[in-house]
PDB file of C-alpha atoms in Angstrom:
ATOM      1  CA  MET S   1     -58.054 -61.272 -10.983  1.00 57.00           C
ATOM      2  CA  THR S   2     -60.302 -62.282  -8.290  1.00 74.00           C
ATOM      3  CA  SER S   3     -61.648 -60.245  -5.361  1.00 83.00           C
ATOM      4  CA  PRO S   4     -63.306 -60.734  -1.902  1.00 85.00           C
ATOM      5  CA  ALA S   5     -66.620 -60.155  -3.646  1.00 89.00           C
ATOM      6  CA  ALA S   6     -65.935 -62.972  -6.069  1.00 91.00           C
ATOM      7  CA  LEU S   7     -65.299 -65.309  -3.224  1.00 92.00           C
ATOM      8  CA  ASP S   8     -68.463 -64.255  -1.487  1.00 92.00           C
ATOM      9  CA  ALA S   9     -70.318 -64.971  -4.675  1.00 94.00           C
ATOM     10  CA  ALA S  10     -68.705 -68.366  -5.020  1.00 94.00           C
ATOM     11  CA  ALA S  11     -69.421 -69.132  -1.291  1.00 92.00           C
ATOM     12  CA  ALA S  12     -72.971 -68.438  -1.846  1.00 93.00           C
ATOM     13  CA  LEU S  13     -73.191 -71.018  -4.596  1.00 92.00           C
ATOM     14  CA  ALA S  14     -71.422 -73.569  -2.420  1.00 89.00           C
ATOM     15  CA  ALA S  15     -74.059 -75.054  -0.346  1.00 83.00           C
ATOM     16  CA  GLU S  16     -76.308 -75.920  -3.415  1.00 87.00           C
ATOM     17  CA  THR S  17     -73.919 -76.377  -6.282  1.00 95.00           C
ATOM     18  CA  PRO S  18     -70.319 -76.716  -4.860  1.00 96.00           C
ATOM     19  CA  SER S  19     -69.029 -77.659  -8.387  1.00 97.00           C
ATOM     20  CA  ALA S  20     -70.175 -74.539  -9.805  1.00 96.00           C
ATOM     21  CA  ALA S  21     -68.789 -72.450  -6.946  1.00 95.00           C
ATOM     22  CA  ILE S  22     -65.193 -73.976  -7.643  1.00 97.00           C
ATOM     23  CA  ASP S  23     -65.673 -73.609 -11.244  1.00 96.00           C
ATOM     24  CA  ALA S  24     -66.499 -69.894 -10.819  1.00 95.00           C
ATOM     25  CA  LEU S  25     -62.806 -69.482  -9.649  1.00 96.00           C
ATOM     26  CA  PRO S  26     -60.724 -70.951 -12.482  1.00 95.00           C
ATOM     27  CA  TRP S  27     -57.536 -70.518 -10.670  1.00 96.00           C
ATOM     28  CA  LEU S  28     -58.941 -72.569  -7.628  1.00 97.00           C
ATOM     29  CA  ALA S  29     -60.097 -75.394  -9.907  1.00 97.00           C
ATOM     30  CA  ALA S  30     -56.542 -75.317 -11.621  1.00 97.00           C
ATOM     31  CA  SER S  31     -54.714 -75.220  -8.311  1.00 98.00           C
ATOM     32  CA  LEU S  32     -56.495 -78.361  -6.955  1.00 98.00           C
ATOM     33  CA  ILE S  33     -55.649 -80.241 -10.004  1.00 98.00           C
ATOM     34  CA  ASP S  34     -51.899 -79.201  -9.861  1.00 98.00           C
ATOM     35  CA  ASP S  35     -51.537 -79.834  -6.157  1.00 98.00           C
ATOM     36  CA  ALA S  36     -53.066 -83.189  -6.385  1.00 98.00           C
ATOM     37  CA  ALA S  37     -50.913 -84.290  -9.296  1.00 98.00           C
ATOM     38  CA  ALA S  38     -47.821 -82.999  -7.426  1.00 98.00           C
ATOM     39  CA  GLY S  39     -48.904 -84.903  -4.168  1.00 98.00           C
ATOM     40  CA  ARG S  40     -48.732 -81.664  -2.305  1.00 98.00           C
ATOM     41  CA  PHE S  41     -51.473 -82.321   0.088  1.00 98.00           C
ATOM     42  CA  ALA S  42     -49.496 -85.263   1.566  1.00 98.00           C
ATOM     43  CA  ALA S  43     -47.456 -82.887   3.628  1.00 98.00           C
ATOM     44  CA  TRP S  44     -50.507 -81.898   5.584  1.00 98.00           C
ATOM     45  CA  GLY S  45     -52.289 -83.716   8.484  1.00 98.00           C
ATOM     46  CA  ARG S  46     -56.045 -84.053   9.388  1.00 98.00           C
ATOM     47  CA  SER S  47     -58.332 -81.194  10.642  1.00 98.00           C
ATOM     48  CA  THR S  48     -61.959 -80.855  11.568  1.00 98.00           C
ATOM     49  CA  ILE S  49     -64.065 -78.235   9.774  1.00 97.00           C
ATOM     50  CA  VAL S  50     -65.821 -77.505  13.081  1.00 97.00           C
ATOM     51  CA  ASP S  51     -64.116 -74.503  14.363  1.00 94.00           C
ATOM     52  CA  GLU S  52     -63.183 -74.670  17.942  1.00 91.00           C
ATOM     53  CA  ASN S  53     -63.835 -71.057  18.534  1.00 90.00           C
ATOM     54  CA  VAL S  54     -67.396 -71.031  17.033  1.00 92.00           C
ATOM     55  CA  GLY S  55     -68.518 -74.642  17.644  1.00 93.00           C
ATOM     56  CA  GLN S  56     -69.921 -75.146  14.097  1.00 95.00           C
ATOM     57  CA  ALA S  57     -68.674 -76.106  10.763  1.00 96.00           C
ATOM     58  CA  VAL S  58     -67.308 -73.017   8.758  1.00 96.00           C
ATOM     59  CA  LEU S  59     -68.029 -74.880   5.349  1.00 96.00           C
ATOM     60  CA  PRO S  60     -71.145 -76.600   4.155  1.00 95.00           C
ATOM     61  CA  ARG S  61     -70.771 -80.283   3.716  1.00 95.00           C
ATOM     62  CA  ALA S  62     -71.315 -80.300  -0.047  1.00 95.00           C
ATOM     63  CA  LEU S  63     -68.373 -77.932  -0.561  1.00 96.00           C
ATOM     64  CA  PHE S  64     -66.248 -80.153   1.867  1.00 97.00           C
ATOM     65  CA  ASP S  65     -67.067 -83.141  -0.157  1.00 97.00           C
ATOM     66  CA  GLU S  66     -66.623 -81.505  -3.560  1.00 97.00           C
ATOM     67  CA  LEU S  67     -63.077 -79.972  -2.628  1.00 98.00           C
ATOM     68  CA  HIS S  68     -61.952 -83.422  -1.446  1.00 98.00           C
ATOM     69  CA  ALA S  69     -63.227 -85.042  -4.650  1.00 98.00           C
ATOM     70  CA  ARG S  70     -61.503 -82.453  -6.751  1.00 97.00           C
ATOM     71  CA  ALA S  71     -58.163 -83.170  -4.880  1.00 98.00           C
ATOM     72  CA  GLY S  72     -58.541 -86.776  -5.090  1.00 98.00           C
ATOM     73  CA  LEU S  73     -58.538 -87.176  -1.323  1.00 98.00           C
ATOM     74  CA  ASP S  74     -60.578 -89.490   1.006  1.00 97.00           C
ATOM     75  CA  ALA S  75     -62.342 -87.711   3.864  1.00 97.00           C
ATOM     76  CA  SER S  76     -65.104 -88.378   6.393  1.00 97.00           C
ATOM     77  CA  TRP S  77     -67.124 -85.282   7.354  1.00 97.00           C
ATOM     78  CA  PRO S  78     -66.223 -83.258   9.357  1.00 98.00           C
ATOM     79  CA  VAL S  79     -62.470 -84.504   9.243  1.00 98.00           C
ATOM     80  CA  GLY S  80     -60.482 -83.912   6.120  1.00 98.00           C
ATOM     81  CA  ASN S  81     -57.053 -82.793   4.817  1.00 98.00           C
ATOM     82  CA  ALA S  82     -55.830 -79.686   6.628  1.00 98.00           C
ATOM     83  CA  GLY S  83     -54.112 -78.231   3.740  1.00 98.00           C
ATOM     84  CA  LEU S  84     -57.182 -78.363   1.431  1.00 98.00           C
ATOM     85  CA  LEU S  85     -59.430 -77.077   4.262  1.00 98.00           C
ATOM     86  CA  HIS S  86     -57.280 -74.244   5.807  1.00 98.00           C
ATOM     87  CA  VAL S  87     -55.791 -73.073   2.566  1.00 98.00           C
ATOM     88  CA  TYR S  88     -58.520 -73.480   0.023  1.00 98.00           C
ATOM     89  CA  GLY S  89     -61.633 -74.246   2.057  1.00 97.00           C
ATOM     90  CA  TYR S  90     -61.148 -71.160   4.280  1.00 97.00           C
ATOM     91  CA  LEU S  91     -61.241 -68.889   1.213  1.00 96.00           C
ATOM     92  CA  LEU S  92     -64.979 -69.934   0.661  1.00 96.00           C
ATOM     93  CA  SER S  93     -65.831 -69.602   4.232  1.00 95.00           C
ATOM     94  CA  THR S  94     -68.141 -66.644   5.221  1.00 92.00           C
ATOM     95  CA  THR S  95     -68.517 -67.773   8.922  1.00 93.00           C
ATOM     96  CA  PRO S  96     -67.483 -65.010  11.316  1.00 92.00           C
ATOM     97  CA  THR S  97     -64.942 -65.955  13.997  1.00 91.00           C
ATOM     98  CA  PRO S  98     -63.460 -63.951  16.989  1.00 90.00           C
ATOM     99  CA  TYR S  99     -60.579 -63.324  14.664  1.00 87.00           C
ATOM    100  CA  GLY S 100     -62.468 -62.303  11.631  1.00 90.00           C
ATOM    101  CA  LEU S 101     -63.073 -64.365   8.389  1.00 94.00           C
ATOM    102  CA  LYS S 102     -60.731 -67.366   8.107  1.00 96.00           C
ATOM    103  CA  ARG S 103     -59.649 -66.272   4.507  1.00 96.00           C
ATOM    104  CA  GLU S 104     -58.015 -63.035   5.755  1.00 96.00           C
ATOM    105  CA  ARG S 105     -54.837 -64.664   6.606  1.00 97.00           C
ATOM    106  CA  TRP S 106     -54.290 -65.195   2.866  1.00 97.00           C
ATOM    107  CA  LEU S 107     -55.855 -61.978   1.646  1.00 96.00           C
ATOM    108  CA  ALA S 108     -54.130 -59.555   4.119  1.00 96.00           C
ATOM    109  CA  ASP S 109     -50.432 -59.141   4.231  1.00 96.00           C
ATOM    110  CA  ASP S 110     -49.769 -59.667   8.000  1.00 97.00           C
ATOM    111  CA  LEU S 111     -48.907 -63.425   7.641  1.00 98.00           C
ATOM    112  CA  ALA S 112     -46.783 -62.947   4.650  1.00 98.00           C
ATOM    113  CA  LEU S 113     -44.802 -60.191   6.170  1.00 98.00           C
ATOM    114  CA  ALA S 114     -44.443 -62.048   9.538  1.00 98.00           C
ATOM    115  CA  CYS S 115     -42.964 -64.992   7.410  1.00 98.00           C
ATOM    116  CA  GLY S 116     -40.325 -62.596   5.897  1.00 97.00           C
ATOM    117  CA  LEU S 117     -42.117 -62.527   2.581  1.00 97.00           C
ATOM    118  CA  SER S 118     -43.309 -59.728   0.393  1.00 97.00           C
ATOM    119  CA  ARG S 119     -46.724 -58.203   0.214  1.00 96.00           C
ATOM    120  CA  GLY S 120     -49.058 -60.425  -1.703  1.00 95.00           C
ATOM    121  CA  ALA S 121     -47.025 -63.437  -1.280  1.00 97.00           C
ATOM    122  CA  PHE S 122     -50.064 -65.416  -0.201  1.00 97.00           C
ATOM    123  CA  SER S 123     -52.344 -63.869  -2.785  1.00 95.00           C
ATOM    124  CA  PRO S 124     -54.407 -67.008  -3.884  1.00 95.00           C
ATOM    125  CA  TRP S 125     -54.805 -65.986  -7.433  1.00 93.00           C
ATOM    126  CA  THR S 126     -51.429 -64.760  -8.543  1.00 90.00           C
ATOM    127  CA  GLY S 127     -47.890 -66.077  -8.590  1.00 86.00           C
ATOM    128  CA  ALA S 128     -46.307 -68.912 -10.557  1.00 91.00           C
ATOM    129  CA  ASP S 129     -46.911 -71.444  -7.775  1.00 97.00           C
ATOM    130  CA  THR S 130     -50.189 -72.578  -6.144  1.00 98.00           C
ATOM    131  CA  LEU S 131     -51.319 -71.137  -2.917  1.00 98.00           C
ATOM    132  CA  LEU S 132     -50.747 -74.441  -1.172  1.00 98.00           C
ATOM    133  CA  SER S 133     -47.307 -74.818  -2.509  1.00 98.00           C
ATOM    134  CA  ARG S 134     -46.175 -71.303  -1.040  1.00 98.00           C
ATOM    135  CA  VAL S 135     -48.052 -71.903   2.218  1.00 98.00           C
ATOM    136  CA  THR S 136     -46.411 -75.364   2.541  1.00 98.00           C
ATOM    137  CA  ALA S 137     -42.981 -73.983   1.956  1.00 98.00           C
ATOM    138  CA  ALA S 138     -43.423 -71.051   4.424  1.00 98.00           C
ATOM    139  CA  ALA S 139     -44.926 -73.407   7.157  1.00 98.00           C
ATOM    140  CA  ALA S 140     -42.119 -75.961   6.751  1.00 98.00           C
ATOM    141  CA  SER S 141     -39.503 -73.141   7.079  1.00 98.00           C
ATOM    142  CA  LEU S 142     -41.016 -71.989  10.441  1.00 98.00           C
ATOM    143  CA  LEU S 143     -41.443 -75.608  11.810  1.00 98.00           C
ATOM    144  CA  SER S 144     -37.742 -76.220  11.156  1.00 98.00           C
ATOM    145  CA  ARG S 145     -36.674 -73.500  13.721  1.00 98.00           C
ATOM    146  CA  PRO S 146     -34.680 -74.600  16.733  1.00 97.00           C
ATOM    147  CA  ASP S 147     -36.977 -72.824  19.256  1.00 97.00           C
ATOM    148  CA  THR S 148     -40.225 -74.767  18.575  1.00 98.00           C
ATOM    149  CA  ILE S 149     -42.650 -75.845  21.426  1.00 98.00           C
ATOM    150  CA  ASP S 150     -42.738 -79.577  21.120  1.00 98.00           C
ATOM    151  CA  GLU S 151     -45.406 -81.657  23.131  1.00 97.00           C
ATOM    152  CA  ALA S 152     -46.560 -85.088  23.235  1.00 97.00           C
ATOM    153  CA  VAL S 153     -50.353 -85.695  22.989  1.00 96.00           C
ATOM    154  CA  GLU S 154     -51.813 -89.159  23.260  1.00 91.00           C
ATOM    155  CA  GLY S 155     -48.898 -90.791  21.472  1.00 95.00           C
ATOM    156  CA  LEU S 156     -48.630 -88.082  18.939  1.00 97.00           C
ATOM    157  CA  SER S 157     -45.811 -85.474  18.636  1.00 98.00           C
ATOM    158  CA  THR S 158     -46.926 -81.998  18.031  1.00 98.00           C
ATOM    159  CA  ARG S 159     -44.978 -78.856  17.328  1.00 98.00           C
ATOM    160  CA  ILE S 160     -45.710 -75.187  17.623  1.00 98.00           C
ATOM    161  CA  ALA S 161     -43.438 -72.700  15.798  1.00 98.00           C
ATOM    162  CA  LEU S 162     -43.543 -69.039  16.110  1.00 98.00           C
ATOM    163  CA  GLY S 163     -41.438 -66.750  13.874  1.00 97.00           C
ATOM    164  CA  ASP S 164     -39.675 -63.477  14.658  1.00 97.00           C
ATOM    165  CA  PRO S 165     -42.190 -60.661  15.376  1.00 96.00           C
ATOM    166  CA  LEU S 166     -42.759 -57.584  13.229  1.00 97.00           C
ATOM    167  CA  PRO S 167     -42.372 -54.176  14.776  1.00 96.00           C
ATOM    168  CA  ASP S 168     -45.949 -54.197  15.730  1.00 96.00           C
ATOM    169  CA  GLY S 169     -45.735 -57.590  17.316  1.00 96.00           C
ATOM    170  CA  THR S 170     -47.374 -59.764  14.721  1.00 97.00           C
ATOM    171  CA  THR S 171     -45.863 -63.153  14.579  1.00 98.00           C
ATOM    172  CA  ALA S 172     -46.250 -66.070  12.150  1.00 98.00           C
ATOM    173  CA  LEU S 173     -47.485 -69.416  13.725  1.00 98.00           C
ATOM    174  CA  ALA S 174     -47.294 -72.808  12.320  1.00 98.00           C
ATOM    175  CA  TYR S 175     -48.499 -76.047  13.861  1.00 98.00           C
ATOM    176  CA  ALA S 176     -47.865 -79.713  12.974  1.00 98.00           C
ATOM    177  CA  VAL S 177     -48.884 -83.177  14.359  1.00 98.00           C
ATOM    178  CA  ASP S 178     -46.555 -86.138  13.693  1.00 98.00           C
ATOM    179  CA  GLY S 179     -44.577 -84.049  11.233  1.00 98.00           C
ATOM    180  CA  LEU S 180     -47.611 -83.252   9.261  1.00 98.00           C
ATOM    181  CA  ILE S 181     -48.616 -79.534   8.906  1.00 98.00           C
ATOM    182  CA  VAL S 182     -52.008 -78.486  10.339  1.00 98.00           C
ATOM    183  CA  THR S 183     -52.308 -74.795  10.063  1.00 98.00           C
ATOM    184  CA  MET S 184     -50.603 -71.562   9.920  1.00 98.00           C
ATOM    185  CA  PHE S 185     -51.877 -68.065  10.841  1.00 98.00           C
ATOM    186  CA  PRO S 186     -50.688 -64.729  12.341  1.00 98.00           C
ATOM    187  CA  VAL S 187     -50.500 -64.124  16.015  1.00 97.00           C
ATOM    188  CA  ALA S 188     -51.033 -60.604  17.441  1.00 95.00           C
ATOM    189  CA  ASP S 189     -49.369 -61.238  20.687  1.00 94.00           C
ATOM    190  CA  ALA S 190     -46.877 -64.361  20.803  1.00 95.00           C
ATOM    191  CA  ALA S 191     -46.137 -63.906  24.520  1.00 94.00           C
ATOM    192  CA  ALA S 192     -49.835 -64.085  25.416  1.00 95.00           C
ATOM    193  CA  LEU S 193     -50.248 -67.085  23.195  1.00 95.00           C
ATOM    194  CA  ARG S 194     -47.402 -69.006  24.868  1.00 95.00           C
ATOM    195  CA  SER S 195     -48.681 -68.188  28.421  1.00 95.00           C
ATOM    196  CA  GLY S 196     -52.157 -69.315  27.427  1.00 95.00           C
ATOM    197  CA  LEU S 197     -51.245 -72.620  25.984  1.00 96.00           C
ATOM    198  CA  GLY S 198     -51.916 -74.775  29.182  1.00 95.00           C
ATOM    199  CA  GLY S 199     -51.240 -78.387  29.137  1.00 95.00           C
ATOM    200  CA  PRO S 200     -50.565 -80.441  26.047  1.00 96.00           C
ATOM    201  CA  ARG S 201     -53.552 -81.166  23.680  1.00 96.00           C
ATOM    202  CA  LEU S 202     -54.292 -81.198  19.952  1.00 97.00           C
ATOM    203  CA  ARG S 203     -54.815 -77.561  18.980  1.00 97.00           C
ATOM    204  CA  TRP S 204     -56.398 -75.303  16.213  1.00 97.00           C
ATOM    205  CA  ASN S 205     -58.741 -77.842  14.884  1.00 96.00           C
ATOM    206  CA  ALA S 206     -56.314 -80.626  14.518  1.00 98.00           C
ATOM    207  CA  ALA S 207     -58.050 -84.099  14.326  1.00 95.00           C
TER     208      ALA S 207
END
């Protein structure tokens, strides 16, 4: 069993000794090996670790590089594999954003419930399947809906999928570029998000 405090402790190690930070979380080290061996990162596109809301990297470069090395993936800072960064990297981010810490989408139950799943469905350190495997399945299901918002951006096809809202209005969002998943997170007000999209562009740190 891990806790947010254990994630914070690992994050504190990350800038200087990223390998030790990952090894301090055995389930994370094992998940990276499992997902790499199964080729699961191939379902995900590219993302920058420089967050568009805060204008800075939300992970130290040393951890960015170590995560990609463990996953057997090539990357050129600050752009890397979106699944690796958004699913596992965000767990070790302590950078505040207007929406809270990046990890909360996996630690809280809002997103899981909005995906029609049970509480704890995205708990990183429990379950028979890796977190990436569970998130990929949920995102793929959302992106297969018939009511997606499809856009063309500089020769790329993008897709925004919004699930059915919970009673409190929380909705799950998944985003893909050229058929590859980029991100998934909970949305408090889907109508406001739709009305604020503006013209087509790459969104949510896609690169």
